[in-house]
Short mmCIF file of C-alpha atoms in Angstrom, two decimals:
data_model
loop_
_atom_site.label_atom_id
_atom_site.label_comp_id
_atom_site.label_asym_id
_atom_site.label_seq_id
_atom_site.Cartn_x
_atom_site.Cartn_y
_atom_site.Cartn_z
CA MET A 461 68.33 86.89 137.41
CA PRO A 462 68.93 83.16 136.60
CA LEU A 463 70.28 81.07 139.42
CA GLN A 464 73.42 80.17 137.50
CA LYS A 465 74.46 83.81 137.21
CA LEU A 466 73.46 84.47 140.79
CA SER A 467 75.49 81.50 141.97
CA ALA A 468 78.54 82.64 140.01
CA PHE A 469 78.19 86.13 141.45
CA ILE A 470 77.87 84.79 144.98
CA ASP A 471 80.90 82.54 144.55
CA ALA A 472 82.96 85.44 143.23
CA ILE A 473 82.04 88.04 145.85
CA CYS A 474 81.25 86.10 149.01
CA ARG A 475 84.23 83.84 149.67
CA PHE A 476 85.81 83.80 153.08
CA VAL A 477 89.06 82.48 154.55
CA ILE A 478 88.24 80.37 157.60
CA CYS A 479 90.89 79.81 160.22
CA ASN A 480 90.56 76.39 161.85
CA ASP A 481 93.37 76.98 164.34
CA SER A 482 91.60 76.99 167.72
CA SER A 483 94.57 78.79 169.30
CA LEU A 484 93.84 81.89 167.19
CA ARG A 485 90.14 82.09 167.91
CA GLY A 486 89.12 85.23 169.75
CA GLN A 487 92.32 87.02 168.66
CA THR A 488 92.58 89.84 166.12
CA VAL A 489 93.97 88.54 162.82
CA ILE A 490 95.77 91.25 160.85
CA PHE A 491 95.37 90.83 157.10
CA ASN A 492 97.11 93.07 154.58
CA PRO A 493 94.31 94.37 152.32
CA ASP A 494 96.83 94.80 149.47
CA PHE A 495 98.10 91.21 149.77
CA PHE A 496 96.64 90.02 146.47
CA VAL A 497 97.66 93.29 144.77
CA GLU A 498 101.30 92.77 145.74
CA LYS A 499 101.07 89.10 144.82
CA LEU A 500 99.76 89.98 141.36
CA ARG A 501 102.44 92.65 140.89
CA HIS A 502 105.19 90.17 141.78
CA GLU A 503 103.93 87.05 139.99
CA LYS A 504 102.17 88.49 136.95
CA PRO A 505 103.56 91.97 136.26
CA GLU A 506 102.03 92.22 132.78
CA VAL A 507 98.52 91.47 134.06
CA PHE A 508 99.06 93.86 136.96
CA THR A 509 100.28 96.70 134.73
CA GLU A 510 97.38 96.25 132.30
CA LEU A 511 94.89 96.38 135.17
CA VAL A 512 96.36 99.56 136.64
CA VAL A 513 97.02 101.43 133.39
CA SER A 514 93.52 100.70 132.05
CA ASN A 515 92.12 102.49 135.09
CA ILE A 516 94.58 105.37 134.80
CA THR A 517 93.42 106.04 131.24
CA ARG A 518 89.84 106.02 132.51
CA LEU A 519 90.65 108.99 134.74
CA ILE A 520 93.03 111.04 132.59
CA ASP A 521 93.34 111.52 128.86
CA LEU A 522 96.64 110.08 127.61
CA PRO A 523 97.07 110.19 123.81
CA GLY A 524 98.98 107.39 122.12
CA ALA A 525 102.45 108.89 122.50
CA GLU A 526 101.96 109.83 126.15
CA LEU A 527 100.53 106.40 126.95
CA ALA A 528 103.52 104.77 125.24
CA GLN A 529 105.83 106.93 127.35
CA LEU A 530 104.01 105.88 130.53
CA MET A 531 104.37 102.24 129.54
CA GLY A 532 108.07 102.72 128.78
CA GLU A 533 107.55 101.90 125.10
CA GLU A 534 108.78 105.32 123.92
CA GLU A 535 111.34 107.78 125.19
CA PRO A 536 109.70 110.43 127.40
CA LYS A 537 109.32 113.84 125.78
CA LEU A 538 110.32 116.43 128.35
CA PRO A 539 109.73 120.21 128.40
CA GLY A 540 112.11 122.30 126.30
CA GLY A 541 112.50 119.51 123.75
CA ILE A 542 114.86 117.61 126.03
CA GLY A 543 114.71 113.83 125.80
CA THR A 544 116.16 111.32 128.18
CA ALA A 545 118.99 110.57 125.76
CA SER A 546 120.33 114.13 125.68
CA GLY A 547 119.54 114.44 129.37
CA PHE A 548 121.60 111.33 129.98
CA PHE A 549 124.73 112.84 128.46
CA ARG A 550 124.19 116.10 130.35
CA SER A 551 123.77 114.09 133.56
CA LEU A 552 126.90 112.11 132.76
CA MET A 553 128.93 115.27 132.37
CA SER A 554 127.62 116.63 135.64
CA LEU A 555 128.33 113.37 137.42
CA LYS A 556 131.93 113.54 136.31
CA ARG A 557 132.22 116.74 138.32
CA LYS A 558 130.83 114.96 141.40
CA ASP A 559 132.26 112.36 143.70
CA LYS A 560 129.97 109.53 142.69
CA GLY A 561 129.77 106.99 145.49
CA VAL A 562 127.67 104.11 146.69
CA VAL A 563 124.64 106.25 147.49
CA PHE A 564 124.83 109.74 146.04
CA GLY A 565 124.47 110.04 142.28
CA SER A 566 123.72 106.34 141.80
CA PRO A 567 120.45 104.77 140.64
CA LEU A 568 118.11 104.16 143.55
CA THR A 569 118.63 100.84 145.34
CA GLU A 570 117.41 99.24 148.55
CA GLU A 571 120.89 99.75 149.99
CA GLY A 572 120.73 103.45 149.24
CA ILE A 573 117.27 103.68 150.81
CA ALA A 574 118.58 101.96 153.94
CA GLN A 575 121.31 104.60 154.26
CA VAL A 576 119.02 107.56 153.59
CA SER A 577 116.36 106.26 155.96
CA GLN A 578 118.76 107.11 158.78
CA LEU A 579 118.38 110.77 157.81
CA ILE A 580 114.60 110.51 157.65
CA GLU A 581 114.39 108.79 161.02
CA TYR A 582 116.54 111.50 162.60
CA LEU A 583 114.49 114.34 161.08
CA HIS A 584 111.26 112.89 162.52
CA LYS A 585 112.68 113.80 165.94
CA HIS A 586 113.30 117.44 165.00
CA LEU A 587 110.13 118.49 163.23
CA ARG A 588 109.75 121.62 165.37
CA MET A 589 112.96 123.16 164.03
CA GLU A 590 112.03 126.51 162.47
CA GLY A 591 112.83 126.72 158.76
CA LEU A 592 113.47 122.98 158.47
CA PHE A 593 114.35 122.15 154.80
CA ARG A 594 114.50 125.89 154.02
CA VAL A 595 117.47 127.03 156.09
CA PRO A 596 120.71 125.55 154.67
CA GLY A 597 123.11 123.63 156.87
CA ASN A 598 126.87 123.80 157.20
CA SER A 599 128.53 122.70 153.96
CA LEU A 600 131.60 121.19 155.69
CA ARG A 601 129.50 119.04 158.04
CA GLN A 602 127.30 118.02 155.12
CA GLN A 603 130.32 116.78 153.16
CA ILE A 604 131.52 114.72 156.15
CA LEU A 605 128.08 113.19 156.50
CA LYS A 606 127.85 112.53 152.76
CA ASP A 607 131.19 110.71 152.71
CA ALA A 608 130.09 108.59 155.67
CA LEU A 609 126.87 107.58 153.89
CA ASN A 610 128.76 106.74 150.69
CA SER A 611 131.16 104.53 152.61
CA GLY A 612 128.23 102.58 154.08
CA VAL A 613 129.23 103.02 157.72
CA ASP A 614 126.73 103.46 160.52
CA ILE A 615 126.31 107.07 161.60
CA ASP A 616 125.51 108.31 165.09
CA LEU A 617 123.38 111.33 164.26
CA GLU A 618 122.49 111.77 167.93
CA SER A 619 126.09 112.51 168.91
CA GLY A 620 125.51 116.24 168.45
CA GLU A 621 128.10 116.55 165.70
CA PHE A 622 125.44 117.36 163.08
CA HIS A 623 122.62 119.89 163.07
CA PRO A 624 119.09 119.07 161.84
CA ASN A 625 119.56 121.61 159.03
CA ASP A 626 122.67 119.70 157.91
CA VAL A 627 120.65 116.49 157.68
CA ALA A 628 117.69 118.16 155.96
CA SER A 629 119.93 119.77 153.33
CA LEU A 630 121.71 116.48 152.70
CA LEU A 631 118.39 114.70 152.12
CA LYS A 632 117.48 117.25 149.44
CA MET A 633 120.96 116.82 147.93
CA PHE A 634 120.52 113.06 147.74
CA LEU A 635 117.20 113.42 145.90
CA GLY A 636 118.63 116.05 143.54
CA GLU A 637 121.56 113.86 142.55
CA LEU A 638 119.49 110.84 141.54
CA PRO A 639 119.84 110.12 137.79
CA GLU A 640 116.13 110.86 137.37
CA PRO A 641 113.48 112.38 139.64
CA LEU A 642 111.95 110.15 142.27
CA LEU A 643 108.62 110.12 140.39
CA THR A 644 110.49 109.17 137.16
CA HIS A 645 110.60 110.83 133.75
CA LYS A 646 108.06 108.54 132.11
CA HIS A 647 105.38 109.54 134.66
CA PHE A 648 105.91 113.26 134.12
CA GLN A 649 103.12 113.81 131.57
CA ALA A 650 100.66 111.78 133.70
CA HIS A 651 101.36 114.01 136.72
CA LEU A 652 100.66 117.10 134.64
CA LYS A 653 97.29 115.62 133.63
CA ILE A 654 96.42 114.64 137.21
CA ALA A 655 97.20 118.13 138.48
CA GLY A 656 94.74 119.46 135.90
CA LEU A 657 91.77 117.30 136.94
CA MET A 658 88.90 119.66 137.70
CA GLN A 659 85.29 119.23 138.77
CA PHE A 660 82.34 119.64 136.39
CA ASP A 661 79.16 121.59 137.04
CA ASP A 662 75.61 120.33 136.50
CA GLN A 663 75.76 121.33 132.83
CA GLY A 664 78.92 119.31 132.28
CA ASN A 665 81.25 122.32 132.07
CA LYS A 666 84.69 122.15 133.67
CA THR A 667 85.13 124.39 136.70
CA SER A 668 88.23 125.79 138.38
CA ALA A 669 87.74 123.61 141.48
CA PRO A 670 90.15 120.64 141.66
CA ASP A 671 88.54 117.20 141.62
CA LYS A 672 90.31 115.87 144.71
CA GLU A 673 88.71 112.43 144.68
CA ARG A 674 89.79 111.71 141.12
CA GLN A 675 93.24 113.15 141.80
CA ILE A 676 93.72 110.86 144.80
CA GLU A 677 92.48 107.84 142.86
CA ALA A 678 94.77 108.61 139.90
CA LEU A 679 97.81 109.07 142.17
CA GLN A 680 97.04 105.80 143.96
CA LEU A 681 97.10 104.04 140.60
CA LEU A 682 100.19 105.83 139.32
CA PHE A 683 102.15 105.08 142.49
CA LEU A 684 101.32 101.38 142.05
CA ILE A 685 103.41 101.19 138.87
CA LEU A 686 106.41 103.07 140.23
CA PRO A 687 109.59 100.98 140.53
CA PRO A 688 109.53 99.38 144.01
CA PRO A 689 112.57 101.32 145.35
CA ASN A 690 111.07 104.63 144.18
CA ARG A 691 107.73 103.80 145.76
CA SER A 692 109.35 102.81 149.06
CA LEU A 693 111.40 106.00 149.36
CA LEU A 694 108.50 108.19 148.18
CA LYS A 695 106.32 106.79 150.96
CA LEU A 696 109.00 107.53 153.57
CA LEU A 697 109.57 111.03 152.19
CA LEU A 698 105.91 112.07 151.89
CA ASP A 699 105.18 110.80 155.39
CA LEU A 700 108.06 112.91 156.73
CA LEU A 701 106.81 116.00 154.89
CA TYR A 702 103.24 115.35 156.05
CA GLN A 703 104.37 115.22 159.67
CA THR A 704 106.49 118.35 159.13
CA ALA A 705 103.50 120.27 157.74
CA LYS A 706 101.44 119.26 160.77
CA LYS A 707 103.96 121.18 162.91
CA GLN A 708 103.88 124.30 160.74
CA ASP A 709 102.88 126.44 163.72
CA LYS A 710 106.36 125.69 165.09
CA ASN A 711 108.57 125.19 162.04
CA LYS A 712 106.79 127.68 159.72
CA MET A 713 106.82 125.11 156.92
CA SER A 714 103.42 124.51 155.34
CA ALA A 715 102.72 121.87 152.70
CA HIS A 716 103.04 124.54 150.02
CA ASN A 717 106.41 125.75 151.35
CA LEU A 718 107.69 122.18 151.49
CA ALA A 719 106.49 121.57 147.93
CA LEU A 720 108.58 124.54 146.73
CA MET A 721 111.63 122.92 148.35
CA PHE A 722 111.07 119.37 147.02
CA ALA A 723 109.22 119.61 143.68
CA PRO A 724 112.46 120.30 141.76
CA HIS A 725 113.98 117.13 143.24
CA VAL A 726 111.10 114.63 143.07
CA LEU A 727 109.02 115.75 140.06
CA TRP A 728 110.78 118.23 137.81
CA PRO A 729 112.65 116.53 134.94
CA ARG A 730 116.41 116.59 135.24
CA ASN A 731 118.38 119.30 133.48
CA VAL A 732 115.44 121.59 132.75
CA THR A 733 115.19 125.21 133.76
CA ALA A 734 112.28 127.27 135.04
CA ASN A 735 111.97 128.73 131.54
CA ASP A 736 111.52 125.23 130.13
CA LEU A 737 108.62 124.53 132.48
CA GLN A 738 107.01 127.98 132.13
CA GLU A 739 103.32 127.83 133.13
CA ASN A 740 103.67 124.25 134.38
CA ILE A 741 105.77 125.29 137.39
CA THR A 742 102.73 126.29 139.45
CA LYS A 743 100.86 123.16 138.45
CA LEU A 744 103.81 120.92 139.42
CA ASN A 745 104.38 122.66 142.75
CA ASP A 746 100.68 122.46 143.59
CA GLY A 747 100.76 118.79 142.65
CA VAL A 748 103.52 118.05 145.15
CA ALA A 749 101.71 120.06 147.84
CA PHE A 750 98.61 117.94 147.17
CA MET A 751 100.66 114.75 147.58
CA ILE A 752 101.97 115.97 150.95
CA LYS A 753 98.50 116.86 152.25
CA HIS A 754 96.96 113.53 151.20
CA SER A 755 99.98 111.26 151.61
CA GLN A 756 98.20 109.01 154.11
CA LYS A 757 95.75 107.90 151.38
CA LEU A 758 98.02 107.58 148.37
CA PHE A 759 99.76 104.30 149.11
CA LYS A 760 96.61 102.19 149.35
CA ALA A 761 95.38 100.42 146.24
CA PRO A 762 91.85 101.45 145.22
CA ALA A 763 89.21 99.03 146.47
CA TYR A 764 88.30 97.81 142.99
CA VAL A 765 91.96 97.00 142.22
CA ARG A 766 92.12 94.96 145.43
CA GLU A 767 88.95 93.14 144.46
CA CYS A 768 90.14 92.44 140.92
CA ALA A 769 93.44 91.06 142.22
CA ARG A 770 91.60 88.89 144.75
CA LEU A 771 89.19 87.55 142.14
CA HIS A 772 92.12 86.77 139.86
CA TYR A 773 93.56 84.35 142.40
CA LEU A 774 90.20 82.88 143.38
CA GLY A 775 89.61 81.72 139.83
CA SER A 776 86.75 84.11 139.03
CA ARG A 777 86.33 86.56 136.18
CA VAL A 778 88.52 89.62 136.60
CA HIS A 779 86.91 92.95 135.81
CA ALA A 780 89.03 95.35 133.83
CA SER A 781 88.03 98.53 135.61
CA LYS A 782 86.13 100.13 138.45
CA ASP A 783 83.19 100.73 136.11
CA ASP A 784 82.81 96.99 135.46
CA LEU A 785 82.87 96.19 139.17
CA ASP A 786 80.36 98.96 139.94
CA LEU A 787 77.97 97.65 137.29
CA LEU A 788 78.24 94.12 138.61
CA THR A 789 77.70 95.24 142.20
CA SER A 790 74.67 97.39 141.36
CA ALA A 791 73.14 94.65 139.22
CA GLY A 792 73.60 92.02 141.88
CA SER A 793 72.84 94.03 145.00
CA LYS A 794 69.19 92.93 145.11
CA GLU A 795 70.06 89.30 144.51
CA LEU A 796 72.61 89.44 147.33
CA GLN A 797 69.95 90.27 149.91
CA PRO A 798 68.62 86.69 150.20
CA LEU A 799 72.18 85.47 150.67
CA LYS A 800 72.82 87.94 153.49
CA SER A 801 69.54 86.92 155.09
CA GLN A 802 70.55 83.26 154.87
CA LYS A 803 73.81 84.07 156.59
CA ARG A 804 71.99 85.91 159.36
CA SER A 805 69.44 83.13 159.71
CA ARG A 806 72.15 80.72 160.72
CA LEU A 807 72.92 83.05 163.58
CA ASP A 808 69.40 84.29 164.34
CA PRO A 809 66.38 81.98 163.73
CA SER A 810 64.05 84.99 163.50
CA HIS A 811 65.27 85.63 159.96
CA ARG A 812 64.54 82.09 158.76
CA GLU A 813 60.96 82.65 157.59
CA GLU A 814 61.92 85.81 155.75
CA THR A 815 64.72 83.94 154.02
CA GLN A 816 62.40 81.10 153.04
CA GLN A 817 59.87 83.49 151.57
CA ARG A 818 62.49 85.25 149.49
CA THR A 819 63.93 81.96 148.31
CA GLU A 820 60.47 80.75 147.28
CA GLU A 821 59.89 83.95 145.34
CA ALA A 822 63.21 83.57 143.56
CA LEU A 823 62.42 79.95 142.65
CA LYS A 824 58.96 80.89 141.41
CA GLU A 825 60.47 83.57 139.25
CA LEU A 826 62.97 81.10 137.83
CA PHE A 827 60.30 78.46 137.15
CA HIS A 828 58.08 81.06 135.49
CA HIS A 829 61.02 82.04 133.31
CA ILE A 830 61.52 78.42 132.29
CA HIS A 831 57.87 77.93 131.34
CA SER A 832 57.82 81.16 129.34
CA MET A 833 60.71 79.95 127.20
CA PRO A 834 59.86 78.78 123.64
CA ASP A 835 59.55 75.05 123.20
CA SER A 836 62.97 73.54 122.76
CA ALA A 837 65.11 70.68 123.92
CA LYS A 838 66.75 73.00 126.46
CA LYS A 839 63.37 73.93 127.94
CA LYS A 840 62.36 70.27 128.27
CA LYS A 841 65.67 69.49 129.94
CA LEU A 842 65.22 72.30 132.47
CA ILE A 843 61.68 71.14 133.26
CA ARG A 844 62.90 67.58 133.82
CA GLN A 845 65.65 68.85 136.11
CA ARG A 846 63.10 70.85 138.07
CA ARG A 847 60.88 67.80 138.54
CA MET A 848 63.83 65.64 139.55
CA LEU A 849 65.21 68.17 142.02
CA GLY A 850 61.89 69.34 143.41
CA ASN A 851 61.73 72.34 145.67
CA PRO A 852 64.94 72.68 147.70
CA LEU A 853 63.10 74.70 150.31
CA ILE A 854 60.66 71.87 151.02
CA LEU A 855 63.56 69.46 151.41
CA GLU A 856 65.21 71.90 153.82
CA ARG A 857 62.04 72.17 155.91
CA LYS A 858 61.73 68.39 156.06
CA SER A 859 65.31 68.05 157.21
CA ARG A 860 64.77 70.60 159.97
CA ASP A 861 61.47 69.15 161.13
CA SER A 862 62.65 65.53 160.92
CA THR A 863 61.47 62.98 163.49
CA PRO A 864 62.70 59.45 164.21
CA GLU A 865 59.96 58.13 161.91
CA SER A 866 60.92 60.51 159.13
CA GLU A 867 64.59 59.59 159.57
CA ARG A 868 63.70 55.92 159.23
CA ALA A 869 61.70 56.75 156.14
CA SER A 870 64.65 58.63 154.73
CA LYS A 871 66.90 55.65 155.35
CA GLU A 872 64.41 53.43 153.60
CA ASN A 873 64.29 55.78 150.64
CA LEU A 874 68.07 55.72 150.53
CA HIS A 875 67.97 51.93 150.66
CA LEU A 876 65.54 51.87 147.78
CA LEU A 877 67.76 54.15 145.75
CA GLN A 878 70.72 51.88 146.42
CA ARG A 879 68.74 48.72 145.54
CA PRO A 880 69.62 47.27 142.09
CA PRO A 881 67.07 48.12 139.37
CA GLU A 882 64.23 45.65 138.94
CA SER A 883 63.20 44.05 135.68
CA PRO A 884 60.05 45.37 133.98
CA ALA A 885 58.25 42.11 134.70
CA SER A 886 58.95 42.08 138.42
CA HIS A 887 58.08 45.77 138.59
CA GLY A 888 54.70 45.07 136.97
CA THR A 889 53.99 42.15 139.30
CA ARG A 890 54.79 44.29 142.36
CA ALA A 891 52.48 47.01 141.11
CA LYS A 892 49.61 44.50 140.58
CA LEU A 893 50.04 43.10 144.10
CA LYS A 894 49.95 46.61 145.59
CA LEU A 895 46.82 47.42 143.59
CA SER A 896 45.11 44.18 144.74
CA GLU A 897 45.96 44.86 148.36
CA GLY A 898 44.66 48.38 148.01
CA ARG A 899 41.33 47.17 146.64
CA LYS A 900 40.92 44.63 149.49
CA GLU A 901 41.59 47.34 152.07
CA ASP A 902 39.03 49.65 150.46
CA SER A 903 36.38 46.85 150.49
CA ARG A 904 37.03 46.10 154.17
CA LYS A 905 36.67 49.80 155.14
CA HIS A 906 33.43 50.03 153.12
CA LEU A 907 31.84 47.02 154.90
CA GLN A 908 32.79 48.41 158.31
CA ALA A 909 31.07 51.67 157.48
CA LEU A 910 27.83 49.89 156.50
CA ALA A 911 27.76 47.62 159.54
CA PRO A 912 25.49 48.80 162.48
CA SER A 913 27.29 50.10 165.52
CA THR A 914 27.35 47.81 168.56
CA LYS A 915 27.61 50.72 171.02
CA GLU A 916 24.65 51.97 173.10
CA PRO A 917 23.42 55.42 172.19
CA SER A 918 24.50 58.00 174.72
CA VAL A 919 21.87 59.72 176.91
#
């Protein structure tokens, strides 16, 4: 691999942020691994969306119309032939029959999430309640609590006035009254495809075993392009359901049971019936159960998305997909070994010789490549550069093994380099004088060798 490509690869992959604040040394520095991902989402949403969607289409098959729906370029086509336009008017009619307030029945906002988070926080303290989210609460108490949330006042849920089942039922009501499901209409077709991802056998035939790794990766990507309020509330909700399922020995609510309670509110399209969904009901319910079981992994950007976002801000080439990054990593893994050895050698001198040997081999390979090139102006230029630069390893050894004499010699060489250029005539005269002095010295040494020794022979 030519040194230029190796250098570019090293610069792209092996950059570090060095903290020079002595007060922080020895302390643990917490760094958000999704920092550059969030930065890219906020500052360059088009680049961010293209990066994420290109990887989604690598995992699931989205024909042109479905991809356009995911991108928001076309109106989502929902089961039963219901579009968002007709669904809008049906939702409008139903909203007229409801007391639409600040929170319930309104599009999702950060203010609404702040109000509903009070319910979620309270429910975390009552996860052992048997039948939680399945047993309905008292309708009168729920209405009082709903009015309080709509008015924006602080609620003391610990006063004992409300039962955990009241709060759990009201949370489901809030999700059901959103204008569209929490996972949005335009993501509906993508979720159907993700739920259908299956493993393949050795012959390349699809099996009936779900491909969990690809499902998790696809959900991670899809959640990245959710509207920020939806993503925030979804994270709070799935974490609550995950913790509830962990207490199923007490509350009798497994991930599957919870999915039956919440799939109609977070994933099913609005204003559709069970007949409209038909065979997709099981797939959708299983999909929500899968989200609950793996919720702790779904809100982390895939490693290659993090790396692409980081490279984008470090001025290096951004790779469009995981496949590109894998190819680059596998192609450069061998070339990275000398670099890692160099890094270790600065900490442990025992690795220095090994590093030098590898560096020499790499240089030899590069020089051999140059000489094997056909004769051209580029080849001559590279050869001249090699002669001018010499072997960097030799220069490194000299700098390490330097002595006072060698340092003086180096200063003299630097002085010579800084001296103004001499005329051709003076340069020729200096060369003749050096040659004459050399000949005189050779003659003197020759006469001394011929002269008889004045010492007595030893006995």
